[in-house]
XYZ file of C-alpha atoms in Angstrom:
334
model
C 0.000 0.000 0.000
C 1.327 3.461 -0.866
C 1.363 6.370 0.656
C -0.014 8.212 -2.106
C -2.507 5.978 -3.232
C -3.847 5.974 -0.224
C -3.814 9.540 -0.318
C -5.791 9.991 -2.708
C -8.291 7.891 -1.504
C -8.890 9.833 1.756
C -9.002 12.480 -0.853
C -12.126 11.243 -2.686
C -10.869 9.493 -5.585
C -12.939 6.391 -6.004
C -10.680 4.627 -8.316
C -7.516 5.106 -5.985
C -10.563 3.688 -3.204
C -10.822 1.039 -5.369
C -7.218 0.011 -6.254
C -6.416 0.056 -2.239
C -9.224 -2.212 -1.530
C -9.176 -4.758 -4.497
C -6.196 -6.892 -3.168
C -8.791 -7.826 0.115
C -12.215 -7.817 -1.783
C -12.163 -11.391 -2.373
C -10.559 -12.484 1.269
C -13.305 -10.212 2.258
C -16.370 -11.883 0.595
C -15.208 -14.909 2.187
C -15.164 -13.954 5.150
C -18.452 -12.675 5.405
C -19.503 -16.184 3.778
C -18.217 -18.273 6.423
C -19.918 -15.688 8.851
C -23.009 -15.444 7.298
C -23.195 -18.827 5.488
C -25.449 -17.592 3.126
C -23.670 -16.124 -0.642
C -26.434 -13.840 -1.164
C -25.794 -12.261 1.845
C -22.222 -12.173 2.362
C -22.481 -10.197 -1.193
C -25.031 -7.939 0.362
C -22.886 -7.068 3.466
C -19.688 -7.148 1.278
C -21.389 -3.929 0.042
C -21.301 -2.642 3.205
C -18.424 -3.882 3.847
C -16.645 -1.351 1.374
C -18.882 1.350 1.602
C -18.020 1.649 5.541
C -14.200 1.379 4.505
C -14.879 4.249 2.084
C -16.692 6.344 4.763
C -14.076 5.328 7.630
C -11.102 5.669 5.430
C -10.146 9.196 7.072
C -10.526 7.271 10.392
C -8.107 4.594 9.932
C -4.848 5.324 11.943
C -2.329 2.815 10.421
C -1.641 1.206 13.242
C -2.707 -1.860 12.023
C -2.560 -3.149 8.794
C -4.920 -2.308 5.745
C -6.129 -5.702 5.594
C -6.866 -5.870 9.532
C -8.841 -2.861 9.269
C -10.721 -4.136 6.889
C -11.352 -7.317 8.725
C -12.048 -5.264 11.520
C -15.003 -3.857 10.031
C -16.045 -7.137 8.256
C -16.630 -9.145 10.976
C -18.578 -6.466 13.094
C -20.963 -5.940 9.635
C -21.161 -9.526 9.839
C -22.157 -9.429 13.902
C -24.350 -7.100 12.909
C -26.242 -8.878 10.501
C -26.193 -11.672 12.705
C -28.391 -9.709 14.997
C -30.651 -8.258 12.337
C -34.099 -10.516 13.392
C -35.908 -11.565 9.805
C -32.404 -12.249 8.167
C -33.197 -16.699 7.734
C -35.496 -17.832 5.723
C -38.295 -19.172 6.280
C -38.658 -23.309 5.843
C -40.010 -24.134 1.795
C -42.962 -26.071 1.322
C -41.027 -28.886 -0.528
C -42.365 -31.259 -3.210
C -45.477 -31.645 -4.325
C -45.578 -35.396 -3.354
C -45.818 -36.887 -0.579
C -42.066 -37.737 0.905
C -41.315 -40.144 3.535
C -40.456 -39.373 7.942
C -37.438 -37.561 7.694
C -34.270 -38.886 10.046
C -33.683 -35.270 11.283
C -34.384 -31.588 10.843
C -31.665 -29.579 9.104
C -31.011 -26.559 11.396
C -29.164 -24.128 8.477
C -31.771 -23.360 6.375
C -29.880 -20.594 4.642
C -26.762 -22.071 3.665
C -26.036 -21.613 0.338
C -22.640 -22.892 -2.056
C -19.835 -20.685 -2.168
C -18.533 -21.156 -5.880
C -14.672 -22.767 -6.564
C -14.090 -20.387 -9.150
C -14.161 -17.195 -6.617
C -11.409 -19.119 -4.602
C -9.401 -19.686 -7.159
C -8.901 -15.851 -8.329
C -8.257 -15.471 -4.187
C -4.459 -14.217 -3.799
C -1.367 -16.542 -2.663
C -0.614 -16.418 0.793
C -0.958 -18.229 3.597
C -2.753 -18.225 7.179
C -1.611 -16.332 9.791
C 0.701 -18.381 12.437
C -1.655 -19.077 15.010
C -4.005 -21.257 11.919
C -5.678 -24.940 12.666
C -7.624 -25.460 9.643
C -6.161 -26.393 6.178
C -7.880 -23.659 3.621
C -9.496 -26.633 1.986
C -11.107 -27.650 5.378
C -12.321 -24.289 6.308
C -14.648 -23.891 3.147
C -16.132 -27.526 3.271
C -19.652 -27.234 3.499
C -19.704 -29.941 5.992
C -17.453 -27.040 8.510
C -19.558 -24.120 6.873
C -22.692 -26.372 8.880
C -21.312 -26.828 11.894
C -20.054 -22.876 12.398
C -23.191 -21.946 11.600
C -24.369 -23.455 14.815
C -21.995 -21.388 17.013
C -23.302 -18.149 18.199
C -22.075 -15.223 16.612
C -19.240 -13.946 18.893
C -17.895 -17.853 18.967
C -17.772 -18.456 15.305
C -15.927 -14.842 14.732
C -13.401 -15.961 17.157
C -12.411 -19.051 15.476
C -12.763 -17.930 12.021
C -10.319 -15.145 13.542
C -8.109 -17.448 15.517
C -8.591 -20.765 13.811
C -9.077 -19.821 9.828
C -7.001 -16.410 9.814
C -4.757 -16.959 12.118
C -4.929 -13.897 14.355
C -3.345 -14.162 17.497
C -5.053 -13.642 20.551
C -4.517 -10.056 21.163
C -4.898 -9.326 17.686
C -8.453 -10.814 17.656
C -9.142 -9.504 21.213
C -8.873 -5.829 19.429
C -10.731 -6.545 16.310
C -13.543 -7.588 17.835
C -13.650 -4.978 20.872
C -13.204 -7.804 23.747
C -10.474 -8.459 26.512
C -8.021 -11.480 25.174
C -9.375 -13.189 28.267
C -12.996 -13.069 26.609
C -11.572 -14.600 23.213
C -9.754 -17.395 24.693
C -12.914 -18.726 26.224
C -15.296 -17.960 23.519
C -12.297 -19.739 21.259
C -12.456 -22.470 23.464
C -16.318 -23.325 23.263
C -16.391 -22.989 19.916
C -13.722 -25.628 19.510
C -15.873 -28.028 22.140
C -18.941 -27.641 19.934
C -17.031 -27.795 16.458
C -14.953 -31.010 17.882
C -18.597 -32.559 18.964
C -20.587 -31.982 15.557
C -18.577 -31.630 12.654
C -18.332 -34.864 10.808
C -15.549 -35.519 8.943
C -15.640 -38.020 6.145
C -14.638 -41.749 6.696
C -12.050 -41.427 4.631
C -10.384 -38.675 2.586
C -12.214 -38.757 -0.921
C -10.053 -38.818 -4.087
C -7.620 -35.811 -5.500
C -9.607 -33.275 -6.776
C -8.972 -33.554 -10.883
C -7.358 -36.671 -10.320
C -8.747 -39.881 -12.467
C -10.205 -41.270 -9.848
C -12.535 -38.439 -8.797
C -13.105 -38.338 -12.629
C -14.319 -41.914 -12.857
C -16.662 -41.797 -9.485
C -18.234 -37.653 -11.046
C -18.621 -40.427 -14.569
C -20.433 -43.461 -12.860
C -22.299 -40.684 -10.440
C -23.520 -38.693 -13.399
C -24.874 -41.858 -15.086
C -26.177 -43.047 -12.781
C -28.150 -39.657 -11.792
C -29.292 -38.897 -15.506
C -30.368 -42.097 -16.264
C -32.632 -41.976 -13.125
C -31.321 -45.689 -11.883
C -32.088 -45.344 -7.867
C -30.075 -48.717 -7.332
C -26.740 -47.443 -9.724
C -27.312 -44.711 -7.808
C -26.986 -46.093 -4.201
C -24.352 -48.407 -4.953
C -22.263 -45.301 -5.584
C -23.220 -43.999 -1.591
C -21.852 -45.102 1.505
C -24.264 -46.946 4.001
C -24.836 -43.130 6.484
C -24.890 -41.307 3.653
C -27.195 -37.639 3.969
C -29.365 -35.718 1.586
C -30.335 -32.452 2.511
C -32.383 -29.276 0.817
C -31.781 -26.428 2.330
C -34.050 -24.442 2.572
C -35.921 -27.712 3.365
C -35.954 -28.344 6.374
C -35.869 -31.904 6.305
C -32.707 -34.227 6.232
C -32.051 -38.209 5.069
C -29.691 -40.456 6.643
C -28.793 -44.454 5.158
C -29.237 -46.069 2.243
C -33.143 -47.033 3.546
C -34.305 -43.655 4.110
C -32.513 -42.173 1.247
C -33.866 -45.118 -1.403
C -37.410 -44.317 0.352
C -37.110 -40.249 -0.126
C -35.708 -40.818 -3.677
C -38.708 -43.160 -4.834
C -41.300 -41.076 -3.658
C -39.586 -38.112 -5.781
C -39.746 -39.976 -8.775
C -41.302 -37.785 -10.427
C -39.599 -34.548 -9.542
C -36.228 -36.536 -10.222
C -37.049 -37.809 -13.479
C -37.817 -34.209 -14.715
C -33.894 -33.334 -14.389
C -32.183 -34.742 -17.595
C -28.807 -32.561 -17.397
C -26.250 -32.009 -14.899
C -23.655 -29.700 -15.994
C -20.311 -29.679 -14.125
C -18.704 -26.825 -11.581
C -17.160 -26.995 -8.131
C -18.480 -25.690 -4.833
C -16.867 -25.574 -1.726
C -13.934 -27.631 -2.964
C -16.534 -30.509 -4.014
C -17.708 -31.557 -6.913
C -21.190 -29.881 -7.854
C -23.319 -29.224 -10.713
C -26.220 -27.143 -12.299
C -29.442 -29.570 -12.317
C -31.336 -28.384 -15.599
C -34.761 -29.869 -16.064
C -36.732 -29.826 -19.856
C -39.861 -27.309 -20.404
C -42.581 -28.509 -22.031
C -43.486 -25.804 -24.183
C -40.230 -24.624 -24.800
C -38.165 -27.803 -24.739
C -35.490 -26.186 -23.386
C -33.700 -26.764 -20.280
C -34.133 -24.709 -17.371
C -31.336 -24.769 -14.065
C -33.361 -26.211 -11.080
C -30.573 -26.251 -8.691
C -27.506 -26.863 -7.740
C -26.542 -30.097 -6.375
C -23.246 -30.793 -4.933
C -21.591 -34.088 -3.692
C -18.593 -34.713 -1.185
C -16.914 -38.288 -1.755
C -15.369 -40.287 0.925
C -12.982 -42.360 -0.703
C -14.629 -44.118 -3.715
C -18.509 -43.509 -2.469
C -20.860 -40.855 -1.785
C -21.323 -39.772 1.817
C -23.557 -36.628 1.309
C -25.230 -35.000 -1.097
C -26.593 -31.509 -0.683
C -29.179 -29.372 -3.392
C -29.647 -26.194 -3.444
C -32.025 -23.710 -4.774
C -30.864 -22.076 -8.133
C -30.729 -18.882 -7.413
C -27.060 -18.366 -7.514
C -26.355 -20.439 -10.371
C -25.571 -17.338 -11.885
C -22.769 -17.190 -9.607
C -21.273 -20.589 -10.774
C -21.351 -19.519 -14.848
C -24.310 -21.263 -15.180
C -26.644 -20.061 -17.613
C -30.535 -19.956 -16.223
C -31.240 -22.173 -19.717
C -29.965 -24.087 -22.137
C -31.219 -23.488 -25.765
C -30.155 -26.696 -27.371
C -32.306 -29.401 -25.074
C-alpha cells in the first residue's frame, strides 16, 4: 500500500478507493460467507463492507494493517447482521408429493454454495501463524454447517483465531473484547465444532485426479439415467441428503432409497447435470426440460462430497445463484 494511493483515496478518488481495496475484496467476501453462510448475503454485506471502509477511510490510523482494518469492520458488519431478526429464511414447502419421515431436521436453512471459481482468483498467501484449519477444510460445506451453529461472537473468534490466524490479542482488538474473553469464547467454539462436525470416513479422491473423474462419470450416469439402485451403490451406508431451505434431512441407504422413490417424479424431470465446483466438491447445475419450450431450465444446484470411492452426502440447493457458478438460467439446445 502506498502512501499516495492511499492519499488519494482519503481524498475522494474512487478509483484510488478502489485500487487500495481490491487486493482484500475477495478475502473479504469470504469472510463474510463463512460468517453469514449464506452467498447472497455475504455479497449484500460485502457492500457494506466497502462502503463503511470508504466512509471510515479518514478514520483509519495505520496502526494496524490495511487488511486488519478491513477485517475489523467485516466481521462487526457480519455481527451485525447476525443480529438483524428476519435475516433466515423461512422453511419451503417442498415437493409436491408426498415424501417419507425424515431422520432429522436440518437446522441451516440458509446455507447456500460458495462457488470454486471465486477461490481460485483469491491471492497466494498463507494463514496467519496461530491457523488450525487447512484452507481446503475451512470452506467444506460440511465445517460451513457446523459454524453456523456457534453463536455469533464464537464463530468470529475461530474464524479469527482458527481460519485467519490472528493471534489472541490481535483478535481480542478486532472484535472490541479483553483477550481473556476470546480465549474462552475460542475455546467453546472448539468443544462444539470437535462434537458436531463430521468428517468423512475417509479422505475422498484428488480433486482432478482420475479417480474423482471416474466416481463424477459413474455418479452422473447413474443420476441422468434416473437408476435409484446405480445410484446407491455409488453412496456409503450413512450417507445424507439435505435441501436447504428444506428443512428436512435423510440419513442411510433405507431412508434415502425411500425419499428418492417417492420423488420420482420430480427426479425424473432433471435430464442434465452440468459440471462446476463448490466448496472444494464436486457440484453441478441440475437443468430440467420445459414442455413448451423444450429447453432446459437450471433447477438447482446439487453438490456431492466423496469419501474415498462412495458418496457420503449429497446436498441441493435452490438455483438462485447459479448465476454465480457460470451457469446459464437455460440451455437453448435441449
Amino acid at each position: 500500500m502506498s502512501a499516495d494511493l492511499l492519499h488519494r483515496a482519503r481524498s475522494g478518488d474512487r478509483d484510488a478507493f478502489a485500487e487500495l481495496v481490491g487486493p482484500y475484496r475477495g478475502e473479504l467476501h469470504l469472510l463474510c460467507y463463512r460468517m453469514l453462510g449464506s452467498f447472497q448475503d455475504a455479497e449484500d454485506t460485502l457492500q457494506e463492507v466497502l462502503l463503511a471502509a470508504w466512509l471510515g477511510l479518514a478514520g483509519y490510523e495505520e496502526r494496524a494493517s490495511l487488511r486488519t482494518w478491513l477485517h475489523r469492520i467485516a466481521t462487526n458488519r457480519c455481527l451485525n447482521a447476525l443480529r438483524s431478526a428476519g435475516r433466515r429464511p423461512q422453511p419451503t414447502a417442498g415437493f409436491a408429493e408426498p415424501v417419507p419421515e425424515p431422520s432429522g431436521r436440518n437446522e441451516v436453512l440458509w446455507l447456500q454454495p460458495y462457488p470454486d471459481l471465486l477461490l481460485d482468483r483469491l491471492p497466494d498467501g498463507e494463514p496467519g501463524p496461530e491457523a488450525r484449519y487447512e484452507s481446503a477444510e475451512a470452506i467444506s460445506l460440511a465445517f460451513l454447517t457446523a459454524l453456523q451453529l456457534l453463536p455469533p461472537n464464537q464463530r468470529a473468534v475461530l474464524l479469527l483465531r482458527d481460519v485467519l490466524g490472528y493471534r489472541a490479542a490481535e483478535a481480542a482488538d478486532l472484535l472490541g473484547l479483553t483477550e481473556s474473553a476470546v480465549t474462552s469464547a475460542l475455546k467453546r467454539a472448539r468443544a462444539t465444532l470437535d462434537a458436531t462436525a463430521r468428517g468423512p470416513e475417509r479422505p475422498g479422491p484428488v480433486p482432478g485426479s482420475e479417480e474423482e473423474r471416474e466416481l463424477t462419470e459413474r455418479f452422473v450416469a447413474a443420476f441422468t439415467s434416473h437408476d435409484v439402485d446405480a445410484l446407491l451403490a455409488l453412496m456409503t451406508d450413512d450417507v445424507w441428503v439435505r435441501m436447504p431451505p428444506m428443512p428436512f434431512e435423510y440419513h442411510g441407504l433405507g431412508t434415502v432409497r425411500d425419499f428418492f422413490t417417492a420423488i420420482d417424479a420430480h427426479r425424473r424431470s432433471i435430464c442434465r447435470l452440468v459440471p462446476t465446483r463448490a466448496n472444494g466438491q464436486p457440484a453441478w447445475g441440475e437443468y430440467a426440460r420445459d414442455r413448451m419450450t423444450d429447453q432446459l431450465h437450471c433447477v438447482g444446484i446439487l453438490v456431492a462430497r466423496y469419501s474415498g470411492d462412495r458418496i457420503d452426502e449429497l446436498t441441493h440447493f435452490e438455483a438462485g445463484i447459479a448465476a454465480s457458478f457460470g451457469l446459464p438460467r437455460v440451455l437453448g439446445d435441449g
